[in-house]
PDB file of C-alpha atoms in Angstrom:
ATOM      1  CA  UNK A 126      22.882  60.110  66.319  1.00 55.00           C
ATOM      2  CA  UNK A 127      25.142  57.121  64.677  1.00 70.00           C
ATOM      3  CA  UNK A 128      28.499  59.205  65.075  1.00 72.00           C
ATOM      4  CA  UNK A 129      27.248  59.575  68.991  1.00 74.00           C
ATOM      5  CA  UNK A 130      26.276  56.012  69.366  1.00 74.00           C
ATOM      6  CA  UNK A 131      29.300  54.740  67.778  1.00 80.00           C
ATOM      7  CA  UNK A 132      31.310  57.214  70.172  1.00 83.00           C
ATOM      8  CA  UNK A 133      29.406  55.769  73.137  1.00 81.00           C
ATOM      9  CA  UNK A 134      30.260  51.996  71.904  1.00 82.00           C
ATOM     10  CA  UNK A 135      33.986  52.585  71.161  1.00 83.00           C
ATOM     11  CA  UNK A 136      34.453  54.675  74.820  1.00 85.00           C
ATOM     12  CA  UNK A 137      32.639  51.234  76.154  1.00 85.00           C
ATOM     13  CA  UNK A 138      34.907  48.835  74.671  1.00 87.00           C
ATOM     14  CA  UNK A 139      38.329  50.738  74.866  1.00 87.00           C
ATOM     15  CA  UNK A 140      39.282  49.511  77.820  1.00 88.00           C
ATOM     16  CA  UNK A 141      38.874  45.556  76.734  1.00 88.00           C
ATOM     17  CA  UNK A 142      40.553  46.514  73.505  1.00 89.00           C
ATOM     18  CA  UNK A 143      43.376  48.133  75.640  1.00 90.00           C
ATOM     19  CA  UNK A 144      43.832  45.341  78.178  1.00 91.00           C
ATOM     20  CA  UNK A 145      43.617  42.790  74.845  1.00 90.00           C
ATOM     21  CA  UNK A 146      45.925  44.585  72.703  1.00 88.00           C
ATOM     22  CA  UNK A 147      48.601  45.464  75.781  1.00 88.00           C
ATOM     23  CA  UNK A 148      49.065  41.782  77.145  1.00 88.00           C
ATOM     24  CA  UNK A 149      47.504  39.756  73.811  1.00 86.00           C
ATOM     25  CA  UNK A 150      47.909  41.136  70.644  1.00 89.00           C
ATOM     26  CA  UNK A 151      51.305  42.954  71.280  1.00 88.00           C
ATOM     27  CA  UNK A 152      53.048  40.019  73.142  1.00 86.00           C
ATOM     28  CA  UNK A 153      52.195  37.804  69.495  1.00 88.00           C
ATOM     29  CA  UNK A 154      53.478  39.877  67.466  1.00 88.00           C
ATOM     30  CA  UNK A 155      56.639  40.883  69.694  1.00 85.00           C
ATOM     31  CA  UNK A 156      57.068  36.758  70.617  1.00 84.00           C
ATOM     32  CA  UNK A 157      56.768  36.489  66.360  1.00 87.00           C
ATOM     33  CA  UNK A 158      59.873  38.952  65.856  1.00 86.00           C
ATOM     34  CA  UNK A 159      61.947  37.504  68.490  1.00 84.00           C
ATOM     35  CA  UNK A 160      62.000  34.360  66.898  1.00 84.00           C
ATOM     36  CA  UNK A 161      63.674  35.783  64.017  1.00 84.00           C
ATOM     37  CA  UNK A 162      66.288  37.558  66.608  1.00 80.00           C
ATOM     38  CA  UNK A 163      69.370  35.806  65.225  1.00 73.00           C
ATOM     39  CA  UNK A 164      71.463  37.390  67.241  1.00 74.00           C
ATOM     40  CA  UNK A 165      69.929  40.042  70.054  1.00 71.00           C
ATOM     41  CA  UNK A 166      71.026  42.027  73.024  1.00 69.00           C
ATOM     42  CA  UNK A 167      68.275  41.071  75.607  1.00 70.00           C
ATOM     43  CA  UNK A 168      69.634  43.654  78.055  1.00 68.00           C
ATOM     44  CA  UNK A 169      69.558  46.705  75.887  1.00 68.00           C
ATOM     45  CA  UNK A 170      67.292  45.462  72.849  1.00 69.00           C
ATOM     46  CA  UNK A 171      68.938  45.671  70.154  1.00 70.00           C
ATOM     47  CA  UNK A 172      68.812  42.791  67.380  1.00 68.00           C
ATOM     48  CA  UNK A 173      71.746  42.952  65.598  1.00 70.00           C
ATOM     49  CA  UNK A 174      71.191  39.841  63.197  1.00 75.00           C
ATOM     50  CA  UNK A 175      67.397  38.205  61.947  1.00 79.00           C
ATOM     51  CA  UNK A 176      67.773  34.928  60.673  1.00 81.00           C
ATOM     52  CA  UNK A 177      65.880  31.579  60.636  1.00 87.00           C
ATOM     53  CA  UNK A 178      68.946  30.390  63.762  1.00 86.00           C
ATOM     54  CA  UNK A 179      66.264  29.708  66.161  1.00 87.00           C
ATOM     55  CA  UNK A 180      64.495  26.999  63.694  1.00 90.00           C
ATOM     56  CA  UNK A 181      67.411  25.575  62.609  1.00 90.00           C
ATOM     57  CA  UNK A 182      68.334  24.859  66.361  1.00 89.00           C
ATOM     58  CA  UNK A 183      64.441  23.294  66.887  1.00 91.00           C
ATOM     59  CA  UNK A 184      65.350  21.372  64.026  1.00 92.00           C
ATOM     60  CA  UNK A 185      68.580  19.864  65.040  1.00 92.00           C
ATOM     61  CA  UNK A 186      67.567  19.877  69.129  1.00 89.00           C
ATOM     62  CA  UNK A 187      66.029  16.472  70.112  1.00 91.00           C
ATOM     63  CA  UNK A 188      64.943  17.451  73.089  1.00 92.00           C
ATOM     64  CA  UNK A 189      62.736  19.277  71.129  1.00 92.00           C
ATOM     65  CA  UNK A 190      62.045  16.824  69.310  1.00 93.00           C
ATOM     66  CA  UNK A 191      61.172  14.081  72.222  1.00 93.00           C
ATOM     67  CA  UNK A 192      58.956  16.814  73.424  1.00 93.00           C
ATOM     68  CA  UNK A 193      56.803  17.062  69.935  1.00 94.00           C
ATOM     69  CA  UNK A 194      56.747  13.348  70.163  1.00 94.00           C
ATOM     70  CA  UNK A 195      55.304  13.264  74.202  1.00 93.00           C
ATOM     71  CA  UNK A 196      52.674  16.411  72.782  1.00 94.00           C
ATOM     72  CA  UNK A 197      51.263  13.798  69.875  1.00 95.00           C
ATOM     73  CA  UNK A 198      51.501  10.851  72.714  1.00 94.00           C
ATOM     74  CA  UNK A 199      49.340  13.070  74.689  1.00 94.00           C
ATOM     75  CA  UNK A 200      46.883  14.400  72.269  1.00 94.00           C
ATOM     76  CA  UNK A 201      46.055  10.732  70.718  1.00 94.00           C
ATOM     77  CA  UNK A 202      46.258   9.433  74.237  1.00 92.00           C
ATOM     78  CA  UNK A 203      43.743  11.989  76.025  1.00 93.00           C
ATOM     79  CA  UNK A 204      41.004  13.032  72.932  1.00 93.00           C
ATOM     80  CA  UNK A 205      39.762   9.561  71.715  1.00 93.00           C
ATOM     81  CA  UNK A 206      39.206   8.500  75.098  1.00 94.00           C
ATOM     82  CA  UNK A 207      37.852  11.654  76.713  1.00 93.00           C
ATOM     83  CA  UNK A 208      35.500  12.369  73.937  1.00 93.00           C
ATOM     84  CA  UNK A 209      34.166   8.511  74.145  1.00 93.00           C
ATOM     85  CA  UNK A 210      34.298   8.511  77.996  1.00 93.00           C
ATOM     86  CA  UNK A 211      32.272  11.762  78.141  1.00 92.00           C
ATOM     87  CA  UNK A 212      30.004  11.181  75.161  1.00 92.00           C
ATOM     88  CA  UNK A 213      28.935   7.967  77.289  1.00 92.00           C
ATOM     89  CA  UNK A 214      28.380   9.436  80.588  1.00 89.00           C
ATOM     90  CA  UNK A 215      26.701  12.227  79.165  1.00 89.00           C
ATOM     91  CA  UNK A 216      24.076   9.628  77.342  1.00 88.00           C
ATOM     92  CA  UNK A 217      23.388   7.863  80.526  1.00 87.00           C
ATOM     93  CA  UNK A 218      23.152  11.442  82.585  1.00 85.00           C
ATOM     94  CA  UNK A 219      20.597  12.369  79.785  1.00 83.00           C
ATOM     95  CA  UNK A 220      18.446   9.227  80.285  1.00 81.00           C
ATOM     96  CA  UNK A 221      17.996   9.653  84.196  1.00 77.00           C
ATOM     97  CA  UNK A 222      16.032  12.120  85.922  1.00 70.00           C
ATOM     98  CA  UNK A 223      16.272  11.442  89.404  1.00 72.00           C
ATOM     99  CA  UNK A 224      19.254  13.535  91.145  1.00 70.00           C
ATOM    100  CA  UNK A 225      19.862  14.758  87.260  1.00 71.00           C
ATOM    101  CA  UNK A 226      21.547  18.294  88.161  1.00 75.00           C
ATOM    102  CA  UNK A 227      23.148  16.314  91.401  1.00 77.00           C
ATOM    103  CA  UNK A 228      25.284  13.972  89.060  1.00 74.00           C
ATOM    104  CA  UNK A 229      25.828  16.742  86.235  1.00 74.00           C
ATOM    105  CA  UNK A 230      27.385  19.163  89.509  1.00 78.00           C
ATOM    106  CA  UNK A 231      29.336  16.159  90.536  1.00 78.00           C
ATOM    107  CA  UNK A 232      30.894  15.425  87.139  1.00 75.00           C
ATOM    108  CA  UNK A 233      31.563  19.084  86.482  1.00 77.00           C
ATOM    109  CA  UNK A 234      33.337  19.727  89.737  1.00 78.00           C
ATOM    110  CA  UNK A 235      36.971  18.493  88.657  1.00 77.00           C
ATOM    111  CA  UNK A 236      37.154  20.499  85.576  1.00 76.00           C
ATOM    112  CA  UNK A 237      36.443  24.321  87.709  1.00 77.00           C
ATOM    113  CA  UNK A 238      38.868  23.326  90.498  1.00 77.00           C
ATOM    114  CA  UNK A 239      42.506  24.469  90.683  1.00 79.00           C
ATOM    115  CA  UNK A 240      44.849  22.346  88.625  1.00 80.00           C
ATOM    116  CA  UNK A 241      47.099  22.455  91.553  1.00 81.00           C
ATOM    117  CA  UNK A 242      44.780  20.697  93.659  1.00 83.00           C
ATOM    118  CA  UNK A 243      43.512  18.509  91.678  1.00 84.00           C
ATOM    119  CA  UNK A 244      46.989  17.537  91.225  1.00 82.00           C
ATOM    120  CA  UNK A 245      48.150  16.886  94.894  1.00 84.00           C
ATOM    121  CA  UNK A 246      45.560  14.717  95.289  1.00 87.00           C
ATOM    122  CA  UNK A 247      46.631  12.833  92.076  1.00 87.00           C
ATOM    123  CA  UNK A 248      50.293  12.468  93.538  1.00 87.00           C
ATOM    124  CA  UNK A 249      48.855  10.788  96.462  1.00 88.00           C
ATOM    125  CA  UNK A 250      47.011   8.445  94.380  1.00 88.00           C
ATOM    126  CA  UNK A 251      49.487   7.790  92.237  1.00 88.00           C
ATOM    127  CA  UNK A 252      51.943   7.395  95.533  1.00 83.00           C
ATOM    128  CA  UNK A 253      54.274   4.097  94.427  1.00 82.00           C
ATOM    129  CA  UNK A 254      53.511   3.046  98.217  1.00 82.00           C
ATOM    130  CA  UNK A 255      50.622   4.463 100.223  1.00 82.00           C
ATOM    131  CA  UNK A 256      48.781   5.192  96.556  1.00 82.00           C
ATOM    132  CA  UNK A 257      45.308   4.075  96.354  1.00 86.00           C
ATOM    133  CA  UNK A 258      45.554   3.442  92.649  1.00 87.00           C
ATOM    134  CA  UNK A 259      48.371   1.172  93.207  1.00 86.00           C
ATOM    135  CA  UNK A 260      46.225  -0.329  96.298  1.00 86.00           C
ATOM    136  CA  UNK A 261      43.322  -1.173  93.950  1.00 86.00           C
ATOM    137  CA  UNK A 262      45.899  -2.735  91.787  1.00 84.00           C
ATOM    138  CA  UNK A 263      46.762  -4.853  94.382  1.00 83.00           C
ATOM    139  CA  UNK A 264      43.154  -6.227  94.858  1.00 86.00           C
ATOM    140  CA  UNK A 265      44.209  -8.289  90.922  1.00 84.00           C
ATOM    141  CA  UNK A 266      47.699  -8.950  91.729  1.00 80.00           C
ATOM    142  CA  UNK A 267      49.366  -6.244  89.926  1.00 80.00           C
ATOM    143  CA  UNK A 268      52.740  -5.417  91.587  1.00 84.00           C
ATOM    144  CA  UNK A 269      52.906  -1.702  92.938  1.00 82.00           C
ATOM    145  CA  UNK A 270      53.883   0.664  89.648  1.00 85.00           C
ATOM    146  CA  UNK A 271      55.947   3.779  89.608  1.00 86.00           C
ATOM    147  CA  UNK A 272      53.645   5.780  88.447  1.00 85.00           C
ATOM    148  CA  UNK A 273      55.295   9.282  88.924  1.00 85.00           C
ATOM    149  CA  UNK A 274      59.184   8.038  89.370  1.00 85.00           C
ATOM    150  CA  UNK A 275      59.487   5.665  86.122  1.00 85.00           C
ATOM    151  CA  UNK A 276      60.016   6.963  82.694  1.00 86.00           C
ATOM    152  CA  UNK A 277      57.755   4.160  81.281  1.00 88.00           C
ATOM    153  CA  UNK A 278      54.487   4.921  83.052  1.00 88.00           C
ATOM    154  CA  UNK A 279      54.781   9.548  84.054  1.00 89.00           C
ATOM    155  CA  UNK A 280      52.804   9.655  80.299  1.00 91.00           C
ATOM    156  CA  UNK A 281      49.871   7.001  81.088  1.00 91.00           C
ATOM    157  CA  UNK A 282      50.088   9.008  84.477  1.00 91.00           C
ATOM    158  CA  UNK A 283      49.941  12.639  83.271  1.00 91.00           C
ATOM    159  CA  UNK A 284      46.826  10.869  80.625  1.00 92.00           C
ATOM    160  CA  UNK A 285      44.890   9.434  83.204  1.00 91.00           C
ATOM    161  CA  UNK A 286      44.716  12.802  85.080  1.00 90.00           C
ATOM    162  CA  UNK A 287      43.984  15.057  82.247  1.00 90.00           C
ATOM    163  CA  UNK A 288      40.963  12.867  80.943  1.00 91.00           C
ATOM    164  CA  UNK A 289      39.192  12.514  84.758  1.00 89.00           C
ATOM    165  CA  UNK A 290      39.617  16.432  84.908  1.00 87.00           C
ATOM    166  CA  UNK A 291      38.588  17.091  81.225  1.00 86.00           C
ATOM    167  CA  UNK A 292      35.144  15.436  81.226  1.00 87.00           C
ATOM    168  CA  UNK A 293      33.135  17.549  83.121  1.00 85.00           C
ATOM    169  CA  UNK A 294      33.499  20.336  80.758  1.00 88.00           C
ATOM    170  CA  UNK A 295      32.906  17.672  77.869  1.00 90.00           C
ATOM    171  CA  UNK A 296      30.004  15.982  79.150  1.00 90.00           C
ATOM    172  CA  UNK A 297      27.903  19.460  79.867  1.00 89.00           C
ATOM    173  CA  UNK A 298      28.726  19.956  76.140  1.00 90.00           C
ATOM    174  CA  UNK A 299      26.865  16.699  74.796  1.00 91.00           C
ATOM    175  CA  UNK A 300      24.424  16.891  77.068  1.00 89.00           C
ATOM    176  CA  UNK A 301      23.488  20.316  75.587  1.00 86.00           C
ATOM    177  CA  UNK A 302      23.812  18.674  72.256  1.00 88.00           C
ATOM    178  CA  UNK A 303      21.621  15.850  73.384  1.00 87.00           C
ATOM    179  CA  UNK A 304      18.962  17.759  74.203  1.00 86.00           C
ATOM    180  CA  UNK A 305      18.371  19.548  71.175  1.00 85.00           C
ATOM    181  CA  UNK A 306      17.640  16.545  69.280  1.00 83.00           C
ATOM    182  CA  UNK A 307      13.899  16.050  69.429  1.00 80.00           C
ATOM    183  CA  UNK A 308      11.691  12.864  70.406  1.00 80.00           C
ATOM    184  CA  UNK A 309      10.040  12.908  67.155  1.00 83.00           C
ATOM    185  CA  UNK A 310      13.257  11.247  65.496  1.00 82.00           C
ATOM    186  CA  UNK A 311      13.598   8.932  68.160  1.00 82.00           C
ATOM    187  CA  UNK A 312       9.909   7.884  67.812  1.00 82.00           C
ATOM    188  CA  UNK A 313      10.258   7.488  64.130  1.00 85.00           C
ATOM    189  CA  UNK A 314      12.883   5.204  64.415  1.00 83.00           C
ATOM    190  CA  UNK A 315      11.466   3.214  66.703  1.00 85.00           C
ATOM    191  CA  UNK A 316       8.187   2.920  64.421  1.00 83.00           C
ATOM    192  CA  UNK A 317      10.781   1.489  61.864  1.00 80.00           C
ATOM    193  CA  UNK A 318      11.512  -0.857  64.286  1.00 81.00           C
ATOM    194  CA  UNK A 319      14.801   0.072  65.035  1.00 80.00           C
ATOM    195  CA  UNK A 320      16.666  -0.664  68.436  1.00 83.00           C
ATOM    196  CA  UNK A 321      18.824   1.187  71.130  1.00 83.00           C
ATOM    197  CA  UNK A 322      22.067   0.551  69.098  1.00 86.00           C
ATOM    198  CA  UNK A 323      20.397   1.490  65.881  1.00 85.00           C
ATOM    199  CA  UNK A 324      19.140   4.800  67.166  1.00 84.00           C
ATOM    200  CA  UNK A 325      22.011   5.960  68.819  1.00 85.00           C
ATOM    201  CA  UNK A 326      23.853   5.147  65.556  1.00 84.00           C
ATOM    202  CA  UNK A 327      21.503   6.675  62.639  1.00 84.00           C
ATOM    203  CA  UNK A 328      19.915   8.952  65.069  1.00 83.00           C
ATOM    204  CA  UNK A 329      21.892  10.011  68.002  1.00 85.00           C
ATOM    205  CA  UNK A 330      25.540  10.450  66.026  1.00 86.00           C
ATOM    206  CA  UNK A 331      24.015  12.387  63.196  1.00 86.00           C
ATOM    207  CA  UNK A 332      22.497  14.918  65.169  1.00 87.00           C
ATOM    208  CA  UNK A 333      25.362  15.237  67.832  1.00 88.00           C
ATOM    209  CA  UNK A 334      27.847  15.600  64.703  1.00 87.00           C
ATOM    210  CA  UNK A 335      28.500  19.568  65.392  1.00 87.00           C
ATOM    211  CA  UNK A 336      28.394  19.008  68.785  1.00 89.00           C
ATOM    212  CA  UNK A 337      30.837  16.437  68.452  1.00 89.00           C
ATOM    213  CA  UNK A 338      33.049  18.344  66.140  1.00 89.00           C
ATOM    214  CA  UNK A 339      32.892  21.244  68.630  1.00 89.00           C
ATOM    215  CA  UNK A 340      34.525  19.144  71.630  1.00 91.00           C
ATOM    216  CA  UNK A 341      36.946  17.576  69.406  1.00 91.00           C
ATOM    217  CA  UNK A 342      38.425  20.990  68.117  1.00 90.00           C
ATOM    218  CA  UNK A 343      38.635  22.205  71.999  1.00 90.00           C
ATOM    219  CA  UNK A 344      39.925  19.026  72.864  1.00 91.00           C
ATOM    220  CA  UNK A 345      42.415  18.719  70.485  1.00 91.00           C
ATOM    221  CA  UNK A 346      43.660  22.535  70.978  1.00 91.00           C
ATOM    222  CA  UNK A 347      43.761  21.797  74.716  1.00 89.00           C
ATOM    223  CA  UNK A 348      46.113  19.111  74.389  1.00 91.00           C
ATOM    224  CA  UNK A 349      48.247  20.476  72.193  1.00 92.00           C
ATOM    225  CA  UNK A 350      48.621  23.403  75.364  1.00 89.00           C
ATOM    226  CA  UNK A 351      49.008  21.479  78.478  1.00 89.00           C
ATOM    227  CA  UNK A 352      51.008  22.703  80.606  1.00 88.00           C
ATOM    228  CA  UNK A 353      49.915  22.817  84.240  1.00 86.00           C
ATOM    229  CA  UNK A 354      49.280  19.452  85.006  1.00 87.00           C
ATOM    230  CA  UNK A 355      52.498  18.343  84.322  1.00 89.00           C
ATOM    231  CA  UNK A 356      53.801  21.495  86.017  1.00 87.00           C
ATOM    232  CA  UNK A 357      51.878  20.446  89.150  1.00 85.00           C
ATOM    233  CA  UNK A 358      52.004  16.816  88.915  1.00 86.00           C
ATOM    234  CA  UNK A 359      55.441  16.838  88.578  1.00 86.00           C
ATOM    235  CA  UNK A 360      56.691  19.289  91.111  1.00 81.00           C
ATOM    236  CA  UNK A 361      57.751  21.545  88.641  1.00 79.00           C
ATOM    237  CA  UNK A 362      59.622  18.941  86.583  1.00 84.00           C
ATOM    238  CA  UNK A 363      58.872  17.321  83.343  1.00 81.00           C
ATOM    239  CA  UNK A 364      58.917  14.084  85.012  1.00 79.00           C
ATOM    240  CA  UNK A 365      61.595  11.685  85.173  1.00 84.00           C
ATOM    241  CA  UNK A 366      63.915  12.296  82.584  1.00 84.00           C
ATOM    242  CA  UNK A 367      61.740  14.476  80.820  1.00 85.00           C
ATOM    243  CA  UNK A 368      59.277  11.390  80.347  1.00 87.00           C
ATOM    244  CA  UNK A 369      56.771  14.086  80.137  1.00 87.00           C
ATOM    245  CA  UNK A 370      58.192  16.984  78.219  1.00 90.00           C
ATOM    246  CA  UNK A 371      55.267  18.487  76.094  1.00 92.00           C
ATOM    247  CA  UNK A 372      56.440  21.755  73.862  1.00 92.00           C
ATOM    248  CA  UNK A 373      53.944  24.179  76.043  1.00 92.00           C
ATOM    249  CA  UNK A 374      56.445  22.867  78.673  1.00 92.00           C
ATOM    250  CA  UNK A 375      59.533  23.356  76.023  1.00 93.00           C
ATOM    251  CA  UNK A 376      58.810  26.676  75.652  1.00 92.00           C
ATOM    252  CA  UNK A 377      58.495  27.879  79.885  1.00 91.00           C
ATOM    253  CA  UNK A 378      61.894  26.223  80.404  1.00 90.00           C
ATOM    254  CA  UNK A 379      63.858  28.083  77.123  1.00 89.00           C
ATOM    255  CA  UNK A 380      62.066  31.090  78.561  1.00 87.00           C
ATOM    256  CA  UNK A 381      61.929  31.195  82.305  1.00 85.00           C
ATOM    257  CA  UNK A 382      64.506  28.841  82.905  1.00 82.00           C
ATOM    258  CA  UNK A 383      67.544  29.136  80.456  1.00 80.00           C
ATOM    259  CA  UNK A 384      66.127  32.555  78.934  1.00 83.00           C
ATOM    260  CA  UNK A 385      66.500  31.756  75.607  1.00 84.00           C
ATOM    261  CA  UNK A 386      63.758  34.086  74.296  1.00 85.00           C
ATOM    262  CA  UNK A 387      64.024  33.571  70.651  1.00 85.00           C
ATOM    263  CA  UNK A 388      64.152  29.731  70.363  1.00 89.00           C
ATOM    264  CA  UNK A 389      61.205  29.962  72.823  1.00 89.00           C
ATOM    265  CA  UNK A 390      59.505  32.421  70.586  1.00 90.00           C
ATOM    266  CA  UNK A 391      60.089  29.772  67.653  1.00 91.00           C
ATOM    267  CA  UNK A 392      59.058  26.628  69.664  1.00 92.00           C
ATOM    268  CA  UNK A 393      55.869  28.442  70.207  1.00 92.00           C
ATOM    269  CA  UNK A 394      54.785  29.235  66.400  1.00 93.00           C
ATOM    270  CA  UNK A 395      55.881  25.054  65.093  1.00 93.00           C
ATOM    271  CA  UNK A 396      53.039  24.291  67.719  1.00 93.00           C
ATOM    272  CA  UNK A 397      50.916  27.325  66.749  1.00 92.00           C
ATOM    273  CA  UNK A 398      51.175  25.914  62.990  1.00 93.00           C
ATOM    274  CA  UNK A 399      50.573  22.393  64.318  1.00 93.00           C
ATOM    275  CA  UNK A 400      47.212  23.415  65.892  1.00 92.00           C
ATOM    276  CA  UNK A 401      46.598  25.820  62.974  1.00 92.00           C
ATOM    277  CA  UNK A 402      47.161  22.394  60.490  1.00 92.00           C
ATOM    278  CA  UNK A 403      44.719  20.599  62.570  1.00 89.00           C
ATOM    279  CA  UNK A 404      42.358  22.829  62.918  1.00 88.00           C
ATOM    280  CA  UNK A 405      42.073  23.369  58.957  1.00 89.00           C
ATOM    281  CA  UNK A 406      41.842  19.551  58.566  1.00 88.00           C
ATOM    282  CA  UNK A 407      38.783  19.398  60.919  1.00 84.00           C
ATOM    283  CA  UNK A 408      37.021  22.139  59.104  1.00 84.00           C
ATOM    284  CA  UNK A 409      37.695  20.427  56.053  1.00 84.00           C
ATOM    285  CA  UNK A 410      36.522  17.434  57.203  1.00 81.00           C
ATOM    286  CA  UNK A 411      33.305  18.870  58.740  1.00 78.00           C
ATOM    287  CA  UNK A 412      32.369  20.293  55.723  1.00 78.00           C
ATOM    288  CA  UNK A 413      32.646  17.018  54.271  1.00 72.00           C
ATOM    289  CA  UNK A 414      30.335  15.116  56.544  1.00 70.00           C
ATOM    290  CA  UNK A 415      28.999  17.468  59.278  1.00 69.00           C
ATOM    291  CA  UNK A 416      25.210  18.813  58.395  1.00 66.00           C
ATOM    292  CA  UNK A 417      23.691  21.145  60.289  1.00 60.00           C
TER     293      UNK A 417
END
């Protein structure tokens, strides 16, 4: 009866495990090789030479380089703020019940539309003329900023987009987490005599620690991967000279564009270990002060 069960199962799940291992697991391990692929006939593939080439040209390549440098720009530009942003709109959606699911669908909406949408509207806000963001701006005397056309500002521009279409998916997350944490702690503390500040910080933070450690590892992961807003943003550029090169972005051009399939390969595994580093640190660190 196991054997027939277990038969049943693996018929079930072969064609997942097919799909998975076809265009997943076999693309790794094939993109792992070829960035050992010293030297490599793409047409007829054959390697005749592995070597370590392809890092030693990501070492030496500073366009590489300025695009590791615009990925950790991002990443410490976009999680801090979207985590804080969401955390606080999520407390304020949880204290309200009037129109409750109204404003959660609202806030949500960004994050499941298409990226290229969302980012044509973006252009036209960010539009150095006829831009309502520079328009606003105006309102306080700011002279109109080249928001997509000037090296200086394509980063705080590419930023600004990714955390207003990032915090729906964050704020459903604490709220979740917020409403697991029971009244009885609340009305403990308030017993004690403690106030609103107080028992969001020994109360609230405590118990949204996993929660919080959750968004922070998607967050961070997600960064480290963007790719399609600046694809989209952009015009399928890297912004003004490449003001807004991120590896993820690194990696389509050495492939699709110049089709240099090993040094892509390689770009992709330093940001592979990059996440993998980070992620290890955050487990380590949640095991440190993280109860649940």
């Amino acid at each position: 009866m196991k054997l027939k069960d277990t038969t049943k199962a693996a018929l079930y799940l072969f064609p997942a495990l097919l799909i998975i291992g076809v265009f997943t697991i076999y693309p790794m391990i094939k993109s792992f090789f070829m960035s050992f692929y010293a030297e490599y006939d793409y047409f007829n593939d054959v390697v005749h030479r592995y070597g370590f080439d392809n890092f030693v040209y990501l070492w030496n390549d500073a366009v590489f380089h300025k695009a590791l440098q615009n990925t950790f720009i991002f990443v410490l530009g976009v999680v801090p703020v979207s985590i804080l942003l969401s955390l606080w709109i999520a407390l304020m959606l949880n204290s309200i019940t009037f129109l409750n699911k109204f404003f959660r669908t609202i806030y949500f909406i960004p994050f499941v539309t298409s990226v290229v949408a969302v980012s044509i509207v973006w252009r036209w806000i960010f539009h150095s003329n006829y831009g309502i963001m520079n328009y606003f701006l105006s309102w306080f005397g700011v002279e109109p900023i080249q928001w997509l056309t000037s090296t200086e500002w394509a980063m705080p521009s590419l930023i600004i987009l990714s955390i207003w279409k990032g915090l729906g998916y964050n704020i459903i997350i604490f709220l979740a987490g917020l409403q697991t944490i029971g009244d009885t702690y609340y009305n403990a503390a308030r017993i004690d005599g403690a106030n609103i500040w107080n028992r969001f910080l020994h109360v609230t933070l405590p118990q949204l620690a996993p929660t919080t450690f959750f968004v922070s590892i998607i967050s961070i992961i997600g960064s480290f991967k963007v790719f399609d807003e600046i694809y989209a943003l952009f015009d399928g550029k890297a912004g003004p000279s490449n003001s807004a090169l991120t590896v993820v972005y690194y990696v389509f051009d050495k492939f699709y564009g110049e089709w240099n399939f090993g040094v892509a390969s390689a770009a992709a595994y330093v940001l592979f270990a990059i996440i993998f580093v980070f992620t290890l640190l955050q487990f380590y660190i949640s095991k440190k002060k993280i109860t649940y």
